Coordinates of C-alpha atoms and ligand atoms in Angstrom, one line a residue:
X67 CA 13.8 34.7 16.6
X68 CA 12.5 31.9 14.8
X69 CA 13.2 28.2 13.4
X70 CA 10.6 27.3 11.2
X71 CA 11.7 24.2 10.5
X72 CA 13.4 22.2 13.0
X73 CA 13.4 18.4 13.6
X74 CA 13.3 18.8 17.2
X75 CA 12.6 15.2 18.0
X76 CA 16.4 14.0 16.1
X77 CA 18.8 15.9 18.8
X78 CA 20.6 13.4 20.9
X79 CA 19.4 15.7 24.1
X80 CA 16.4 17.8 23.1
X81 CA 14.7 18.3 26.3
X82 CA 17.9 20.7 26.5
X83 CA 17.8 21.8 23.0
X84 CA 14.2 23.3 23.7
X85 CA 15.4 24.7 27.1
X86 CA 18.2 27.0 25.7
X87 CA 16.0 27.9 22.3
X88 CA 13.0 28.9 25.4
X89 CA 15.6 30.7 27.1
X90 CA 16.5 32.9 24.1
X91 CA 12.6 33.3 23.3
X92 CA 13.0 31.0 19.9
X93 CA 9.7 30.1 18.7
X94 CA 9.8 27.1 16.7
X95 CA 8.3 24.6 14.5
X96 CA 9.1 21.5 15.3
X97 CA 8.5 19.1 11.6
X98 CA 8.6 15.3 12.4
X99 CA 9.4 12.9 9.3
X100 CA 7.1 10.1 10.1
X101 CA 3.3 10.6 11.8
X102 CA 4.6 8.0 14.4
X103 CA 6.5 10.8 15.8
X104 CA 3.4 13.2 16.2
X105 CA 2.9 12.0 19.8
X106 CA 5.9 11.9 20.9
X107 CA 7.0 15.4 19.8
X108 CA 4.1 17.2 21.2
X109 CA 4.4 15.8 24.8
X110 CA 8.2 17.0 24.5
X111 CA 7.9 20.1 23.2
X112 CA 4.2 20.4 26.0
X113 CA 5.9 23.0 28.6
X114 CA 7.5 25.4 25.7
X115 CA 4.8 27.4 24.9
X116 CA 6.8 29.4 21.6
X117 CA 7.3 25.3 20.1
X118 CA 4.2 24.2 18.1
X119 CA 4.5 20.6 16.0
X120 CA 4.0 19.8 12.5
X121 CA 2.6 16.3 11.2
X122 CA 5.0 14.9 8.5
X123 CA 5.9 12.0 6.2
X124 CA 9.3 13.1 5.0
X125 CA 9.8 12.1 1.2
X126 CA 12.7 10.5 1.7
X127 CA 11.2 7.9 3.9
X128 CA 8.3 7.2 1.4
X129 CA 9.5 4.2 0.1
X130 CA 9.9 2.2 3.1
X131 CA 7.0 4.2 5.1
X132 CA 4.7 5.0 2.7
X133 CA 1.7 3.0 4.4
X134 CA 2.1 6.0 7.0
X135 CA 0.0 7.9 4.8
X136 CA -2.8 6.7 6.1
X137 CA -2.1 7.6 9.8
X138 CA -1.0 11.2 8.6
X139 CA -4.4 11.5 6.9
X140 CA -6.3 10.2 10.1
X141 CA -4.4 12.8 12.3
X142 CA -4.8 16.2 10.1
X143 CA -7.8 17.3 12.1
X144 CA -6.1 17.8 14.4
X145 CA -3.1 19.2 13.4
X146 CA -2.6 23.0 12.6
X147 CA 0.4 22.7 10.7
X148 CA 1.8 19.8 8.1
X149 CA 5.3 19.0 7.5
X150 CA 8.0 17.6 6.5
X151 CA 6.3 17.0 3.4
X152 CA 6.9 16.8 -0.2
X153 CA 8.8 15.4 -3.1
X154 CA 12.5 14.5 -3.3
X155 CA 13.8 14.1 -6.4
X156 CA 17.5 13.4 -5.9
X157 CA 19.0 10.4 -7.7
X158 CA 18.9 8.7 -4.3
X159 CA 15.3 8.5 -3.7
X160 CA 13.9 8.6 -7.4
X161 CA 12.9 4.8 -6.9
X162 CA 10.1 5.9 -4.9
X163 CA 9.5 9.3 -6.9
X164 CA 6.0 8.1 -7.8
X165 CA 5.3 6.6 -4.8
X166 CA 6.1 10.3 -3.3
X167 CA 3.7 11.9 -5.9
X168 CA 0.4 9.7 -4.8
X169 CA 1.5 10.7 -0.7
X170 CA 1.7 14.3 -1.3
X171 CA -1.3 14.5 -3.5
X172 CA -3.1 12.4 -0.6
X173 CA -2.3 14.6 2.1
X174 CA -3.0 17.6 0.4
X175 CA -6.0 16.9 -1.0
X176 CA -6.7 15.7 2.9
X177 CA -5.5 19.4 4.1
X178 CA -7.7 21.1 1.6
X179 CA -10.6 18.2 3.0
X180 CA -9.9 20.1 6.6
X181 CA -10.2 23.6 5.3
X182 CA -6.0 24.4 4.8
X183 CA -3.4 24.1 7.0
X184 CA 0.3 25.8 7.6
X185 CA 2.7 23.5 4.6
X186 CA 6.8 22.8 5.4
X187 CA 7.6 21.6 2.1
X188 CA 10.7 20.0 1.0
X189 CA 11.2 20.4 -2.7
X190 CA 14.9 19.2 -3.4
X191 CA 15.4 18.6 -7.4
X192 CA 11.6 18.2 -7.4
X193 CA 10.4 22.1 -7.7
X194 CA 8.1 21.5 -10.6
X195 CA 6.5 18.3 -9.4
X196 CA 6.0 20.0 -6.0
X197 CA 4.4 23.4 -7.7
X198 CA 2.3 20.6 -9.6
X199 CA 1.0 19.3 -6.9
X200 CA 0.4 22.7 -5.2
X201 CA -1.6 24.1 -7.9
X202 CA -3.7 21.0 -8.2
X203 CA -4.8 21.2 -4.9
X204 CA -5.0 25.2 -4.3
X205 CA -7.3 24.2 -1.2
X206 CA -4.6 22.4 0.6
X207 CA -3.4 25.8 2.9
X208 CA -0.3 28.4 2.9
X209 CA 2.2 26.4 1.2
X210 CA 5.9 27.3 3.0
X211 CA 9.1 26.1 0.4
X212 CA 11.4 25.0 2.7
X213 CA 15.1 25.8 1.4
X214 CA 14.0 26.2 -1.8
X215 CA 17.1 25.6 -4.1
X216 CA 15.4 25.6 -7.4
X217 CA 15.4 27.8 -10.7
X218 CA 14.9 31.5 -10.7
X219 CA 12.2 30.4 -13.0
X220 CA 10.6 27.5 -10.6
X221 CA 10.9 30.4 -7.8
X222 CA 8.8 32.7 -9.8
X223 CA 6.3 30.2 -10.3
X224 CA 6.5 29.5 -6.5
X225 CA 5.7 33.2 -5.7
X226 CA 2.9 33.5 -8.7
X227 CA 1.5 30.4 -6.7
X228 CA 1.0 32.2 -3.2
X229 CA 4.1 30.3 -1.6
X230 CA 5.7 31.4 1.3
X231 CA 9.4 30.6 1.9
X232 CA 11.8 29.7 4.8
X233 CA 15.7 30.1 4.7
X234 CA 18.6 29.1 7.3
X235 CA 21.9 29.6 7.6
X236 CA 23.3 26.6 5.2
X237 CA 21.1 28.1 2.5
X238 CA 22.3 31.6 3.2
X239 CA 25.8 31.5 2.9
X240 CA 25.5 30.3 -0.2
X241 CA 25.7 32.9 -3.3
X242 CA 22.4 30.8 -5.2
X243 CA 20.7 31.2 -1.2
X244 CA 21.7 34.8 -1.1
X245 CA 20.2 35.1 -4.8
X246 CA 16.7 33.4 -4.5
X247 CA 16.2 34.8 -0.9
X248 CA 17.1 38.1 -2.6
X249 CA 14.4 37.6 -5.4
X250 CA 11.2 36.3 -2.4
X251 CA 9.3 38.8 -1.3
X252 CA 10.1 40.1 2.1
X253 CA 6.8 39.8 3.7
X254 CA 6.8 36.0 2.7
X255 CA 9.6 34.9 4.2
X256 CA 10.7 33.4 7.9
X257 CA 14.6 32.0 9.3
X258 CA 14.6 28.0 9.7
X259 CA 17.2 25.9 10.7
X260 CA 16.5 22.0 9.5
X261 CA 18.7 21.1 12.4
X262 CA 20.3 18.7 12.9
X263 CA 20.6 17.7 9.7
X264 CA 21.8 21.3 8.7
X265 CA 25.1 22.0 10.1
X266 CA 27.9 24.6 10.0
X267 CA 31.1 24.5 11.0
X268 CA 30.6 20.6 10.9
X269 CA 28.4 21.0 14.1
X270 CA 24.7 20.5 13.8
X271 CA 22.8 23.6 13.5
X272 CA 20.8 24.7 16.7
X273 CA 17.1 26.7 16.7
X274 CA 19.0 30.4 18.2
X275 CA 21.6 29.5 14.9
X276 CA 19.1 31.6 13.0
X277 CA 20.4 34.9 14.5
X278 CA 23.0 34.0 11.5
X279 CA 20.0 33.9 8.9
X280 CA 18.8 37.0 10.1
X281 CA 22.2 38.8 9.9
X282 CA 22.3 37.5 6.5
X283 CA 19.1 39.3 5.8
X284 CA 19.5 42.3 7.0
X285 CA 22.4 42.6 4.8
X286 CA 20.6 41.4 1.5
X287 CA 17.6 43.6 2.7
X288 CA 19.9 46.8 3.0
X289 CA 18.4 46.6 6.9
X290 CA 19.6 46.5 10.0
X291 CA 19.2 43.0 12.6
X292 CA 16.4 44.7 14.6
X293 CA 14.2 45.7 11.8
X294 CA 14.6 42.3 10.0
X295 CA 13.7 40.8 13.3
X296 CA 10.5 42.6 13.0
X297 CA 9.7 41.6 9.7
X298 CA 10.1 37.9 10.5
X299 CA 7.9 38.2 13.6
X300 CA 5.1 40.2 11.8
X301 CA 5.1 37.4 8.7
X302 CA 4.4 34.5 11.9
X303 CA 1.9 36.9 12.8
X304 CA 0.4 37.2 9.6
X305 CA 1.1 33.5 8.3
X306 CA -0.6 32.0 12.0
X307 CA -3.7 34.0 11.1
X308 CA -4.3 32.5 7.6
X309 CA -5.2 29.3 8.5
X310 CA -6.9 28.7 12.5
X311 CA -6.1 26.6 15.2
X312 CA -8.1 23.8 15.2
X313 CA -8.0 22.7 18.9
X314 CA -7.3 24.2 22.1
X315 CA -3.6 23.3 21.8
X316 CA -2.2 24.2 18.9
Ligands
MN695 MN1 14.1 19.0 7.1

């Protein structure tokens, strides 16, 4: 199984978090919301070898961090995969919705500097500016729409634009989820869980929660669990060999 989008680092106890998701053979993308938590993150998710970690600036911390941007920039060498990234614009955080344009545009015009790298993209009532962005900077790697809640048309544009998409289990019992996921195409798309923020049950989603994503798909797929499972592992397969490791350890 796989949670392609995980804030790994926000779990009161995550040392155990990543020892039950190992046990179960989760892999996992661990995002991280400010750079400062690069560091940090990859020592504690070091002795899991199915947990890789993504360099983020989540948008809904630009106003206060935005200055980060420059120590996201400085790190993307090294750093296979970018995210949480992206533009959030929610009534809360459209204060610093211009402020959120100039970071992404930065750090993807910095990915597409370092030859591409793997996206996790938060687009929340900000589709269109985050498409904008995309297609202005068509060097900046395999962009992957991170519960996409959009329009049907804005996830058409999304697919026309070579974006790749990752669902969980809050988007998927949804009948909107169920619809876009319905309309992606299959080979595009991977399980998350944006735990802990994503909950269910009013308990905070956990990485081997995506076996409920993956029921889901089987079912919108007209598939069984074991063939969807093989989907999803062949689109990591196929999404890790897009865009190369830059160092040893990623
Ligand atoms: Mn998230």
């Amino acid at each position: 199984m796989i949670d392609f989008h995980s804030h790994i680092d926000l779990y009161p106890q995550p040392a155990d978090v990543l020892a039950e998701a190992s046990r179960q053979g989760c892999y996992i993308l661990a995002v991280t919301t400010t750079p400062l938590a690069w560091d940090g993150t990859r020592s504690l998710v070091a002795p899991f070898s199915r947990v890789r970690v993504a360099l983020g600036l989540h948008p809904e911390l630009v106003g206060e961090r935005h200055k980060e941007v420059d120590v996201l920039v400085n790190r993307i060498p090294e750093a296979r995969y970018v995210g949480e990234i992206g533009l959030d614009g929610s009534r809360r955080h459209r204060a610093s919705f211009a402020m959120q344009e100039t970071v992404l545009s930065k750090v993807l015009a910095a990915c597409a500097d370092n030859g591409g790298r793997i996206l996790s993209i938060h687009s929340r009532a900000a589709e269109d500016g985050v498409l904008d962005a995309l297609q202005a900077h068509p060097d900046a790697g395999v962009p992957v729409l991170h519960w996409f809640s959009g329009s049907r048309r804005a996830l058409d544009r999304a697919i026309e634009l070579g974006c790749w998409f990752s669902a969980g289990p809050a988007m998927l019992k949804t009948k909107k989820g169920q619809t876009l996921v319905q309309a992606m195409p299959r080979e595009r798309v991977l399980t998350e869980t944006d735990g802990p923020f994503a909950r269910s049950a009013d308990q905070p989603l956990m990485p081997w929660n995506v076996t409920d994503a993956e029921a889901r798909l089987a079912t919108l797929w007209e598939t069984n669990v074991v063939a969807t499972r093989a989907q999803l592992r062949a689109n990591l397969t196929k999404l890790t060999g897009l865009i190369p490791a830059p160092s040893d350890d990623q």
